[in-house]
Short mmCIF file of N, CA and C in Angstrom, two decimals:
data_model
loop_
_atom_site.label_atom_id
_atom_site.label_comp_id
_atom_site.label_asym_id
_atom_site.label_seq_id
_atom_site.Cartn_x
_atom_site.Cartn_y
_atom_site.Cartn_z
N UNK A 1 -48.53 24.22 35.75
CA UNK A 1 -47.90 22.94 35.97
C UNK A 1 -48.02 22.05 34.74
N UNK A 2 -49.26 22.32 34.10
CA UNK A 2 -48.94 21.17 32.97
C UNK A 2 -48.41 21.87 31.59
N UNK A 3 -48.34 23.00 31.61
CA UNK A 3 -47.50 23.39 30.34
C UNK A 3 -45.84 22.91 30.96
N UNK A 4 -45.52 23.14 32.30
CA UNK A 4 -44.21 22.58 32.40
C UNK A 4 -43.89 20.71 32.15
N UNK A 5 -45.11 20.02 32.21
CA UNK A 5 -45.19 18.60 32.07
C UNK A 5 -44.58 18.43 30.66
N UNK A 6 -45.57 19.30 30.24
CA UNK A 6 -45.83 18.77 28.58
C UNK A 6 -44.42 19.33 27.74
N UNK A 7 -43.83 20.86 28.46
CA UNK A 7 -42.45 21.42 27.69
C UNK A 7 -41.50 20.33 28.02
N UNK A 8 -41.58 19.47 29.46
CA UNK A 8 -40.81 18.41 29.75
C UNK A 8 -40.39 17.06 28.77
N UNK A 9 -42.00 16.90 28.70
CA UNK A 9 -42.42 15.65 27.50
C UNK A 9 -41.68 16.01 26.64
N UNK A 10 -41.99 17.33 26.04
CA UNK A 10 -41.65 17.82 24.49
C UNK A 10 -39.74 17.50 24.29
N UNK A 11 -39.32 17.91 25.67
CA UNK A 11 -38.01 17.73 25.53
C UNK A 11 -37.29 16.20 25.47
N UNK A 12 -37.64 16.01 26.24
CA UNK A 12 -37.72 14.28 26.37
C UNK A 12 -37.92 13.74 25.10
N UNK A 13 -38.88 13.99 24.57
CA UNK A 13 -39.49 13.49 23.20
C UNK A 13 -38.26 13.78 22.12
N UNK A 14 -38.09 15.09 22.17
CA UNK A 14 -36.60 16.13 21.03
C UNK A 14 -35.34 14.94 21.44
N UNK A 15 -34.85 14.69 22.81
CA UNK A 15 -33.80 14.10 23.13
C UNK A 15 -33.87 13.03 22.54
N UNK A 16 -34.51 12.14 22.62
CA UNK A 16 -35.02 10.74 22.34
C UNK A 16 -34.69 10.26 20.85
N UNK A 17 -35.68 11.09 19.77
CA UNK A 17 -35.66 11.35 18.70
C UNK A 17 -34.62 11.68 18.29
N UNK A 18 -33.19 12.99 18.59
CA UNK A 18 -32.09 12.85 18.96
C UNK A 18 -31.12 11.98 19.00
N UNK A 19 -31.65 11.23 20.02
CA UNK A 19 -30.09 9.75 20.21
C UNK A 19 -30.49 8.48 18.93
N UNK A 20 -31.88 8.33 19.08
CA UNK A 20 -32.29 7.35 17.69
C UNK A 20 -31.76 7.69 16.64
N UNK A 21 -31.81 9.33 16.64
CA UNK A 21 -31.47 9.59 14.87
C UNK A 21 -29.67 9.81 14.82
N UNK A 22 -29.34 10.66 15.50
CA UNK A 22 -27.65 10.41 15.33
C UNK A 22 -27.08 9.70 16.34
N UNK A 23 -27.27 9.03 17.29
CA UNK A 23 -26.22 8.43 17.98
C UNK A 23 -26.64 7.10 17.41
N UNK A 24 -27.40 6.47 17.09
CA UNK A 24 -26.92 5.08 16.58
C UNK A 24 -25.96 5.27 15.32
N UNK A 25 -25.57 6.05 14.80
CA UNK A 25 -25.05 5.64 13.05
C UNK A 25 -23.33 5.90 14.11
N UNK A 26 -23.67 6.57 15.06
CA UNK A 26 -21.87 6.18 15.98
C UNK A 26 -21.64 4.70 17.10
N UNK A 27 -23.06 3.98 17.02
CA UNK A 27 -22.88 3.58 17.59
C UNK A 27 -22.60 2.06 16.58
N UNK A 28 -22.93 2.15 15.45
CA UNK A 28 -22.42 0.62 14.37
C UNK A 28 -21.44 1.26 13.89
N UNK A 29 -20.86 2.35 14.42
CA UNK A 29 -19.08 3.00 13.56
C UNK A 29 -18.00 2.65 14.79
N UNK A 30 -18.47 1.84 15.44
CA UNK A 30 -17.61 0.95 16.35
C UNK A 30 -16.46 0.58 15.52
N UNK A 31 -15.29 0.84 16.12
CA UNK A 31 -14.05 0.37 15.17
C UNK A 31 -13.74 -0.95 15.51
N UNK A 32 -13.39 -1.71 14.30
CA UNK A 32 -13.16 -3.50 14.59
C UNK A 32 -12.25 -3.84 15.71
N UNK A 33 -12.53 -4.71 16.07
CA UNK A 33 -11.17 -5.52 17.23
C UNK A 33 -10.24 -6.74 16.66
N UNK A 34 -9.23 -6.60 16.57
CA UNK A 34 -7.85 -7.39 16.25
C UNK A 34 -8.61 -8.46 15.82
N UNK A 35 -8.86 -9.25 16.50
CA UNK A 35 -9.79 -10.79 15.71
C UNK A 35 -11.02 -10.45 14.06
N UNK A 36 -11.47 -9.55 14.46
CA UNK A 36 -11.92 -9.14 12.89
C UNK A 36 -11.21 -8.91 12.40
N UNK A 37 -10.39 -7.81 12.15
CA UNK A 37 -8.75 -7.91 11.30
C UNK A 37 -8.21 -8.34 10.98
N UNK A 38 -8.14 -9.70 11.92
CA UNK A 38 -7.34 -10.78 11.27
C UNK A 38 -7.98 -11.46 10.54
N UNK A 39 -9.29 -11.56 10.89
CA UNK A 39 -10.12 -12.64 10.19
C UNK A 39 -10.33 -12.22 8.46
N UNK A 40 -10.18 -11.16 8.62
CA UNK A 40 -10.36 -10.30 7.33
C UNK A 40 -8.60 -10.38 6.46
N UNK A 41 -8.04 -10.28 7.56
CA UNK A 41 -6.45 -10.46 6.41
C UNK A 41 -6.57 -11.66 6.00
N UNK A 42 -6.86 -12.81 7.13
CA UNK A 42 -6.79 -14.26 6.58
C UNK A 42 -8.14 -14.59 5.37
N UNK A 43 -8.67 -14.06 5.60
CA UNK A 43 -10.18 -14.13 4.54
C UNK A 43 -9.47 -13.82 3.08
N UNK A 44 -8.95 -12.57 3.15
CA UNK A 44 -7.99 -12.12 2.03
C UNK A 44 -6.82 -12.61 1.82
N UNK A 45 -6.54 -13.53 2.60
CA UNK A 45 -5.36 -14.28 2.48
C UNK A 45 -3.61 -13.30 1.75
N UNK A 46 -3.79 -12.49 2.78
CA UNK A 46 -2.74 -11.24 2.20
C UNK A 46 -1.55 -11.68 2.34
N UNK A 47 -0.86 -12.90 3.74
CA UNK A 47 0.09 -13.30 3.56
C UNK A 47 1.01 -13.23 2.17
N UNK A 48 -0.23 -14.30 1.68
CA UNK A 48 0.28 -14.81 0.23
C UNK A 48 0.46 -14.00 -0.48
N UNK A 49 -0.27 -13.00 -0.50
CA UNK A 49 -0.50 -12.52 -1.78
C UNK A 49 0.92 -11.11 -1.69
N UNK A 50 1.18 -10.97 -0.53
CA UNK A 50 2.63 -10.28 -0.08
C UNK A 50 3.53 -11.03 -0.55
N UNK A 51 3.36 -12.42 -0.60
CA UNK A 51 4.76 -13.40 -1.04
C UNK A 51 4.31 -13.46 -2.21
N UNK A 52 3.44 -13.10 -3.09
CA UNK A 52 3.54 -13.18 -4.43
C UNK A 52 3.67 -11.70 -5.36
N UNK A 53 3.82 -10.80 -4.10
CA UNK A 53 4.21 -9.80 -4.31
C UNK A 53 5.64 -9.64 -4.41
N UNK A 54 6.54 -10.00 -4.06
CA UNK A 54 7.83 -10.03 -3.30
C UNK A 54 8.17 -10.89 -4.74
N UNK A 55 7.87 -12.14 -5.56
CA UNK A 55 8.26 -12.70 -6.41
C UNK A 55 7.91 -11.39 -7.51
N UNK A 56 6.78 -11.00 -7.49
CA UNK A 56 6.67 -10.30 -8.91
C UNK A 56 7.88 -8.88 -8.54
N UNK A 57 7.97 -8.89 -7.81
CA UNK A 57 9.37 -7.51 -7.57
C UNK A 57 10.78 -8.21 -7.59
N UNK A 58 11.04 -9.06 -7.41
CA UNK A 58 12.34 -9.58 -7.62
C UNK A 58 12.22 -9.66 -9.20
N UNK A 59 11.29 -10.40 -10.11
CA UNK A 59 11.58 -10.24 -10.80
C UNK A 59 11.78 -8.87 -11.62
N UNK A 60 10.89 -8.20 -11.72
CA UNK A 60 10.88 -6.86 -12.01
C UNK A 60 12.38 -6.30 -11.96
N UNK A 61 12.86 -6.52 -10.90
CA UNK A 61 14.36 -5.76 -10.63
C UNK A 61 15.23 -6.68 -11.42
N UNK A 62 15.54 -7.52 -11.38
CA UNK A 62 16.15 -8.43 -12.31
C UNK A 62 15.95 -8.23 -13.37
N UNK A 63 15.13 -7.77 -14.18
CA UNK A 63 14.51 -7.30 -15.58
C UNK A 63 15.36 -5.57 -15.97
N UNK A 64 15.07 -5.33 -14.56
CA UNK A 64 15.52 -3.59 -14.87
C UNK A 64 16.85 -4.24 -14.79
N UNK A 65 17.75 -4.15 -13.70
CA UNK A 65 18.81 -4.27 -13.92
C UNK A 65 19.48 -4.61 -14.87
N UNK A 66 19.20 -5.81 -15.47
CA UNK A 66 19.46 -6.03 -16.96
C UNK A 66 19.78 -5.30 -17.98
N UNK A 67 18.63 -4.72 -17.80
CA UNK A 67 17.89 -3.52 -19.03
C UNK A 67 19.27 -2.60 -18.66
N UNK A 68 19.41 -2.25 -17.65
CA UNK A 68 20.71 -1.42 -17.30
C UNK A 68 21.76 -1.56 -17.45
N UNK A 69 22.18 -2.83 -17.30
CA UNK A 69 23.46 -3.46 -17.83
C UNK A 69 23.71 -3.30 -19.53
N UNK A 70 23.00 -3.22 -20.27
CA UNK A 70 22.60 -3.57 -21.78
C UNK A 70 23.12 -5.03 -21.76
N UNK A 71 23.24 -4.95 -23.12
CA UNK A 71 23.52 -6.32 -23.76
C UNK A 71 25.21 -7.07 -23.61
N UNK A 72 25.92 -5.77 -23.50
CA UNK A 72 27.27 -5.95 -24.07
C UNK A 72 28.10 -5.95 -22.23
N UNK A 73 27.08 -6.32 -21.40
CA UNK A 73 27.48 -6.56 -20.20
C UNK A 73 28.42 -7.64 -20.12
N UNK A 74 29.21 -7.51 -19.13
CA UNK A 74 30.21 -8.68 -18.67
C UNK A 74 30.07 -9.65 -17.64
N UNK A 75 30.50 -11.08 -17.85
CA UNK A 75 30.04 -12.19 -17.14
C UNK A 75 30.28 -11.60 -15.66
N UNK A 76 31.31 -10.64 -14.97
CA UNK A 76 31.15 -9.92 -14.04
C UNK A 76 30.01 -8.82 -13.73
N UNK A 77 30.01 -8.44 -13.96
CA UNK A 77 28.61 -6.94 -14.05
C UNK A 77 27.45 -8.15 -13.90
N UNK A 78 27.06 -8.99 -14.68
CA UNK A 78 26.11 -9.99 -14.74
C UNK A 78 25.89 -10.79 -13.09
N UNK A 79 27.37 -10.91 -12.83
CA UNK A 79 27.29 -11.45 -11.69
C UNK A 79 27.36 -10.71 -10.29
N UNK A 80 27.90 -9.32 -10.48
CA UNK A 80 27.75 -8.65 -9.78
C UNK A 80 26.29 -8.07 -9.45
N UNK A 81 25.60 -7.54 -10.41
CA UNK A 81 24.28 -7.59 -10.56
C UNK A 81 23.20 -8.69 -9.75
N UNK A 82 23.79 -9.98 -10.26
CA UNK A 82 22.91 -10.83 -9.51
C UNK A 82 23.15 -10.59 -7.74
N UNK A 83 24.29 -10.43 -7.91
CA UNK A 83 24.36 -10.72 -5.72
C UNK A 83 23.78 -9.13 -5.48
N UNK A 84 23.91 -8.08 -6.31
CA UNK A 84 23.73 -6.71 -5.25
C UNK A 84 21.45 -6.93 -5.53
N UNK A 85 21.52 -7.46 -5.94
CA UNK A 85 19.61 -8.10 -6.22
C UNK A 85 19.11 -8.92 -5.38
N UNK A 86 20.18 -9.68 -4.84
CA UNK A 86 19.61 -10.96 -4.16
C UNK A 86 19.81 -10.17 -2.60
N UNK A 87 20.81 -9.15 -2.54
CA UNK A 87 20.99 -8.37 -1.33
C UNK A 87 20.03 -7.38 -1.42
N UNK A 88 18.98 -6.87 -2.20
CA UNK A 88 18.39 -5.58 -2.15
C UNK A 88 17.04 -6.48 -1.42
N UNK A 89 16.74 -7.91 -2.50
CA UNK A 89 15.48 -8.41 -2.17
C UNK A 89 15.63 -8.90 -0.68
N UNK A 90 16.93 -9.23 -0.34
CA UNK A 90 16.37 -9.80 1.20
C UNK A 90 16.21 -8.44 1.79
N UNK A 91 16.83 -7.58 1.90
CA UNK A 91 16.63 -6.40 2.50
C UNK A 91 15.10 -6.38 2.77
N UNK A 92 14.49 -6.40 1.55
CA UNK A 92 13.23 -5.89 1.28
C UNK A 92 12.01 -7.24 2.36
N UNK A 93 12.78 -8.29 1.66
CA UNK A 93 11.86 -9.30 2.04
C UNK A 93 11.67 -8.84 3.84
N UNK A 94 13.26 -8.51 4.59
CA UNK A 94 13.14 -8.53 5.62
C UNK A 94 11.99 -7.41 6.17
N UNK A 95 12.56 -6.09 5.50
CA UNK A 95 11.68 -5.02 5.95
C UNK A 95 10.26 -4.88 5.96
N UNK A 96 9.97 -5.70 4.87
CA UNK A 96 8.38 -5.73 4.46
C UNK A 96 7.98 -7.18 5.12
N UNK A 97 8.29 -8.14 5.85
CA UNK A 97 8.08 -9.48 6.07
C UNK A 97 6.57 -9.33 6.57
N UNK A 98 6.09 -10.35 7.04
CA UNK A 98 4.50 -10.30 7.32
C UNK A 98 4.35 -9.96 8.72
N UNK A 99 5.33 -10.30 9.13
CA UNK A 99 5.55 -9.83 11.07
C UNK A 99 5.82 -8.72 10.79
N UNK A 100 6.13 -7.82 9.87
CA UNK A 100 6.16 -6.22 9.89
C UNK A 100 4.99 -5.75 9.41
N UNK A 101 4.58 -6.34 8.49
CA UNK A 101 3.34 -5.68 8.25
C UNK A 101 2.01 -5.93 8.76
N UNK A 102 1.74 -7.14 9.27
CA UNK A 102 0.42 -7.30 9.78
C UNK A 102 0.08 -6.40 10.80
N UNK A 103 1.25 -5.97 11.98
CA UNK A 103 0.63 -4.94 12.57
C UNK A 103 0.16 -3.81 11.92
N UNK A 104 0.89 -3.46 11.01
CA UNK A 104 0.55 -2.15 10.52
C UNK A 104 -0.67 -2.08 9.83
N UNK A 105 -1.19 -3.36 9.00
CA UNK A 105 -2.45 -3.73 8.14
C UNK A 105 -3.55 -3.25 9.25
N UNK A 106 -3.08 -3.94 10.40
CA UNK A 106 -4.30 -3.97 11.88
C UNK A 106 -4.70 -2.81 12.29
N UNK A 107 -3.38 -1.90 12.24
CA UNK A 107 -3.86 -0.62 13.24
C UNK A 107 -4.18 0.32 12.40
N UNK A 108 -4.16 0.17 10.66
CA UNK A 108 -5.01 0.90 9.59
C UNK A 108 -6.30 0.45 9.43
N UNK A 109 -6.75 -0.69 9.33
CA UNK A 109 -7.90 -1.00 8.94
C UNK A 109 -8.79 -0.86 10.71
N UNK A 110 -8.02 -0.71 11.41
CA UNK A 110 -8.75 -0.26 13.00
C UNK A 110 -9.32 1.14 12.62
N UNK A 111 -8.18 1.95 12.02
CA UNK A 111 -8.75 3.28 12.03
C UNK A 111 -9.06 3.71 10.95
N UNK A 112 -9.25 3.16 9.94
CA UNK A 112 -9.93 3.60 8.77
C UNK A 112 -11.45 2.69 9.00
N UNK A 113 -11.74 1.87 8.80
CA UNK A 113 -12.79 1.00 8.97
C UNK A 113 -13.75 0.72 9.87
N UNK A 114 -15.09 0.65 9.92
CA UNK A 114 -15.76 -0.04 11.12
C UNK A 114 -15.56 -1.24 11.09
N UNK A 115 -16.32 -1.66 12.13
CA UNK A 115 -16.51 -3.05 12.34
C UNK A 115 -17.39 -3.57 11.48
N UNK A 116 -18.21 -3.13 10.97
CA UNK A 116 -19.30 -3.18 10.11
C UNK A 116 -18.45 -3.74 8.83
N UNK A 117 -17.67 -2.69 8.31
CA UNK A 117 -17.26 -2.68 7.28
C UNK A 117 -16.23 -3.49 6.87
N UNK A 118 -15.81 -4.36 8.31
CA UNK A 118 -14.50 -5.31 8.14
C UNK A 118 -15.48 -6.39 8.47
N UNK A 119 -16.90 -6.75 8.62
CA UNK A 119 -17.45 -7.55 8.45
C UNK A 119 -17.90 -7.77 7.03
N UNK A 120 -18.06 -6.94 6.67
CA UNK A 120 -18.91 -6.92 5.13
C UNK A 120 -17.77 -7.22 3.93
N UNK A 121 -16.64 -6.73 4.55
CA UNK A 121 -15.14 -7.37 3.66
C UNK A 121 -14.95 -8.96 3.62
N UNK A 122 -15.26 -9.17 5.05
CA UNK A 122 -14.73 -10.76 5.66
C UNK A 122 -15.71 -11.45 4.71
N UNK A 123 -17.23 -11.03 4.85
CA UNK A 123 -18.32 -11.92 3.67
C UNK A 123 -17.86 -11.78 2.35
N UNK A 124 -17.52 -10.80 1.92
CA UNK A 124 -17.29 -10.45 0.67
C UNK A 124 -16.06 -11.29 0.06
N UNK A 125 -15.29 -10.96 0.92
CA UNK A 125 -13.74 -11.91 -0.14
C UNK A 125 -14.10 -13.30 0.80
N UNK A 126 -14.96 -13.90 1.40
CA UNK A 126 -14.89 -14.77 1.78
C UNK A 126 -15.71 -15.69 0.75
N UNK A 127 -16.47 -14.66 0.28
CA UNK A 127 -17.66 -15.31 -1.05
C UNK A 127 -17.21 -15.94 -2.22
N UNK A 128 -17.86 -16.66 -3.22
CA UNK A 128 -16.68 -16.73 -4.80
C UNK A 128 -16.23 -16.37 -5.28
N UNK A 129 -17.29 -14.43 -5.26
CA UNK A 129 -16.72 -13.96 -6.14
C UNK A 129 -15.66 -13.14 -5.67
N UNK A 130 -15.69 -12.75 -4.25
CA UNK A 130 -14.42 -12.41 -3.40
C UNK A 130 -13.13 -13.01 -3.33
N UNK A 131 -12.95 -14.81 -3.63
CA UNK A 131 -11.96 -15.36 -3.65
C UNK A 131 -11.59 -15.33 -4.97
N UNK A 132 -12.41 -15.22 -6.06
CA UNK A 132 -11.67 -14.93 -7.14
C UNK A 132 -11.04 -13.85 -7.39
N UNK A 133 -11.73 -12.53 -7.04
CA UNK A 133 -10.84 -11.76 -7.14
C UNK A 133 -9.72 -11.42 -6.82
N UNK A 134 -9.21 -11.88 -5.58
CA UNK A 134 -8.70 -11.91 -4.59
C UNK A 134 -7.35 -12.95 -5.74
N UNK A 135 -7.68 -14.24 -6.00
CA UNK A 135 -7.02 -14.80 -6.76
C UNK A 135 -6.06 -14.15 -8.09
N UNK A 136 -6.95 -13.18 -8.37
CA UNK A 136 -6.65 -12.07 -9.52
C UNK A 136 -5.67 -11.53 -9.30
N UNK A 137 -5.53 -10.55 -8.23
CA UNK A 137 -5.15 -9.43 -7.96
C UNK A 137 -3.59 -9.60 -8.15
N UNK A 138 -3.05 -10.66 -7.83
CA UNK A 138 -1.54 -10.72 -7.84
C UNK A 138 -1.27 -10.56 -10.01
N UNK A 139 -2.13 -11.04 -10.21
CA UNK A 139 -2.10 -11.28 -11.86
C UNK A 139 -2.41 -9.75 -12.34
N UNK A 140 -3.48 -9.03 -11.71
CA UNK A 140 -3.56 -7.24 -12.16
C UNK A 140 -2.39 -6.76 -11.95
N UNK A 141 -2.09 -6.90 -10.73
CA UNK A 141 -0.85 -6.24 -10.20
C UNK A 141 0.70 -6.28 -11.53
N UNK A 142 0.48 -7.43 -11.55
CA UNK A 142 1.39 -7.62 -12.50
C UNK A 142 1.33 -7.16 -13.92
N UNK A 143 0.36 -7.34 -14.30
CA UNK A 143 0.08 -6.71 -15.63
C UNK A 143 -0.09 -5.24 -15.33
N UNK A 144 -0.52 -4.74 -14.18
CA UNK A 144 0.19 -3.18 -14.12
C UNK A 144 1.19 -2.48 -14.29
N UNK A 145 1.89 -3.58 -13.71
CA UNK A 145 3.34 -2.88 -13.32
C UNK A 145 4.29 -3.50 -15.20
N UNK A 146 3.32 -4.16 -15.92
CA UNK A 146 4.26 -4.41 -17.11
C UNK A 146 3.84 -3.36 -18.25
N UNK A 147 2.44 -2.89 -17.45
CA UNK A 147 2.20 -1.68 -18.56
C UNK A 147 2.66 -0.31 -18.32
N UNK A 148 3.22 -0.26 -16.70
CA UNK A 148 4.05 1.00 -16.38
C UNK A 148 5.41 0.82 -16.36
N UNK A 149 5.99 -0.15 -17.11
CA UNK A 149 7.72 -0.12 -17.35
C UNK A 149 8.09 0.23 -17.93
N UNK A 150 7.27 0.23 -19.35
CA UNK A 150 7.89 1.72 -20.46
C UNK A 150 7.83 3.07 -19.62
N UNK A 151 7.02 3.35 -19.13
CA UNK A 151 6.41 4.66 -19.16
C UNK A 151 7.60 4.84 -18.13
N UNK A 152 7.71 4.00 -17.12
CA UNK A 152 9.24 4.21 -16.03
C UNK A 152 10.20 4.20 -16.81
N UNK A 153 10.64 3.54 -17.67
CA UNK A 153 11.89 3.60 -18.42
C UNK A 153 12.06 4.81 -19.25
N UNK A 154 11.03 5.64 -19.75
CA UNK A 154 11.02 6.61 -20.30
C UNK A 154 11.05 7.42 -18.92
N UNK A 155 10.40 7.86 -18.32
CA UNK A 155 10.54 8.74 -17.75
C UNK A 155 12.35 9.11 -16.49
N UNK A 156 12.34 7.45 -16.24
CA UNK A 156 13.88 7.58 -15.65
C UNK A 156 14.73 8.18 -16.73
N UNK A 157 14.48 7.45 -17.93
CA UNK A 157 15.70 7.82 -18.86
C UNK A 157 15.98 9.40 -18.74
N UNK A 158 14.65 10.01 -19.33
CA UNK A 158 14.48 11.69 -19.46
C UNK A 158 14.78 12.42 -18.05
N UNK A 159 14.76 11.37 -16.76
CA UNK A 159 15.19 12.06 -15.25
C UNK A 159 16.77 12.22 -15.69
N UNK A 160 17.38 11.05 -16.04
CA UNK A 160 18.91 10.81 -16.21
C UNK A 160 19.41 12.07 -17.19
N UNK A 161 18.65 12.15 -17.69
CA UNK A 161 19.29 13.08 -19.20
C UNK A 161 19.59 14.48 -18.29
N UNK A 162 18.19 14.79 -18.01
CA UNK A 162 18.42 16.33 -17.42
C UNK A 162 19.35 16.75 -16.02
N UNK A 163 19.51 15.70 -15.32
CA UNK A 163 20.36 15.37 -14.39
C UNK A 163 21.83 15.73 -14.97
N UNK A 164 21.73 14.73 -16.12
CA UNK A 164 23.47 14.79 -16.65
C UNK A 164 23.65 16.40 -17.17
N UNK A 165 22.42 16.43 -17.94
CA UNK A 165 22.54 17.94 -18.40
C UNK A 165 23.11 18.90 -17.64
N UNK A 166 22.55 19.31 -16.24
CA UNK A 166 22.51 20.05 -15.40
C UNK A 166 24.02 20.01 -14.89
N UNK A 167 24.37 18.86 -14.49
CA UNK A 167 25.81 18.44 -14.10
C UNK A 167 26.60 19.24 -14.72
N UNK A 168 26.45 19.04 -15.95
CA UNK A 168 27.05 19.38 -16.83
C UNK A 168 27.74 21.13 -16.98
N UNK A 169 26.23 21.66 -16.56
CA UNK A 169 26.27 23.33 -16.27
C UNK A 169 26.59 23.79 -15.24
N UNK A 170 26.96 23.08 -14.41
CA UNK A 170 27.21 23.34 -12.99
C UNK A 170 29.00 23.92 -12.79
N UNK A 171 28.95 25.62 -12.71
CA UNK A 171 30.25 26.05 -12.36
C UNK A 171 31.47 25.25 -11.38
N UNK A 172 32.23 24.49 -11.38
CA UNK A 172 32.70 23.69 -10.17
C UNK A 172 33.45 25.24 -9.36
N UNK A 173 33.74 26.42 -10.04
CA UNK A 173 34.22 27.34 -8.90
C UNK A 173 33.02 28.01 -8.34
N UNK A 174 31.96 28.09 -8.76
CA UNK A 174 30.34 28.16 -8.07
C UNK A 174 30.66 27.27 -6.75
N UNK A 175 30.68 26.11 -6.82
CA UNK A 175 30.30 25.72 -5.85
C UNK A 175 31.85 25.61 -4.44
N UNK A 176 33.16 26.11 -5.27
CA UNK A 176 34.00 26.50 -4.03
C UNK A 176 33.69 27.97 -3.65
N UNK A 177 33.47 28.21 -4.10
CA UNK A 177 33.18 30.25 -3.54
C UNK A 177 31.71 29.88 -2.25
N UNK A 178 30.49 28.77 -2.63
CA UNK A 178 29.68 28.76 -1.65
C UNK A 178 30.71 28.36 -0.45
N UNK A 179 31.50 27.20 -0.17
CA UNK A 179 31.81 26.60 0.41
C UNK A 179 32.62 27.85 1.34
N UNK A 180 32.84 28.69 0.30
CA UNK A 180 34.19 29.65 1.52
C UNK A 180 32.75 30.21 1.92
N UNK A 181 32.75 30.89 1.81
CA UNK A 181 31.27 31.90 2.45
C UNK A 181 30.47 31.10 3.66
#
């Protein structure tokens, strides 16, 4: 009887030791609830920083387009240009608006993140050095995207070339003989 006490204890003891050691690290991997999420977008103040996203891409496209037009463009093309831009950005503005994306921000950072970890965000960009960065980021962003416009303009250009190239080699009775078949 008491070796069955004590194999009892022993188990008891194994279980115990058990839930202390791995079930708590599942039990602070609790995934956040909507009010942390938000508190954390608004902490990060992402609204904005989406609407200062949306300015640094309008311009951007306005820049390319240009660049596309060349120089020896016409007060038409110029103006045509401007309205098919001002029609791409609302497009965009609409598709990407903040009522489209905040859900989607919510139900990623639900399932990527604990609660833990959308607390430790909320302190963090809520801190100085969190709001500065945070302040930054629209300014990195931008200076990213001005140090990857050559490298896009080169690389579209060299897409365009081999494109035309190819065109170029392309049998046009090749492609009626597929069509009968």
């Amino acid at each position: 009887m008491m070796k069955c006490t004590m194999l009892v204890k022993h188990v008891l003891l194994v279980a115990a030791f058990w839930c202390c050691t791995f079930a708590t690290p599942f039990a602070h991997a609790a995934p956040p609830n909507d009010a942390q999420v938000d508190a954390l977008m608004d902490t990060m103040d992402m609204r904005r920083t989406l609407d200062e996203m949306f300015v640094q891409m309008d311009t951007m496209s306005e820049s390319m387009g240009l660049q596309i037009l060349g120089v020896d463009a016409t007060p038409e093309q110029r103006a045509s240009l401007k309205r098919i831009t001002a029609q791409q950005q609302g497009v965009m503005r609409k598709a990407l608006s903040w009522d489209t994306m905040a859900p989607i921000y919510r139900r990623i950072y639900t399932r990527l993140f604990s609660a833990g970890e959308v607390e430790a965000m909320t302190a963090f960009y809520g801190s100085e050095h969190g709001r500065s960065i945070m302040r930054k980021m629209p300014q990195a962003m931008q200076l990213s995207m001005q140090e990857m416009q050559p490298m896009m303009q080169t690389m579209i250009a060299d897409m365009q070339k081999t494109l035309e190239t190819e065109l170029k080699n392309v049998d046009p009775g090749a492609r009626e003989d597929d069509h009968a078949h």
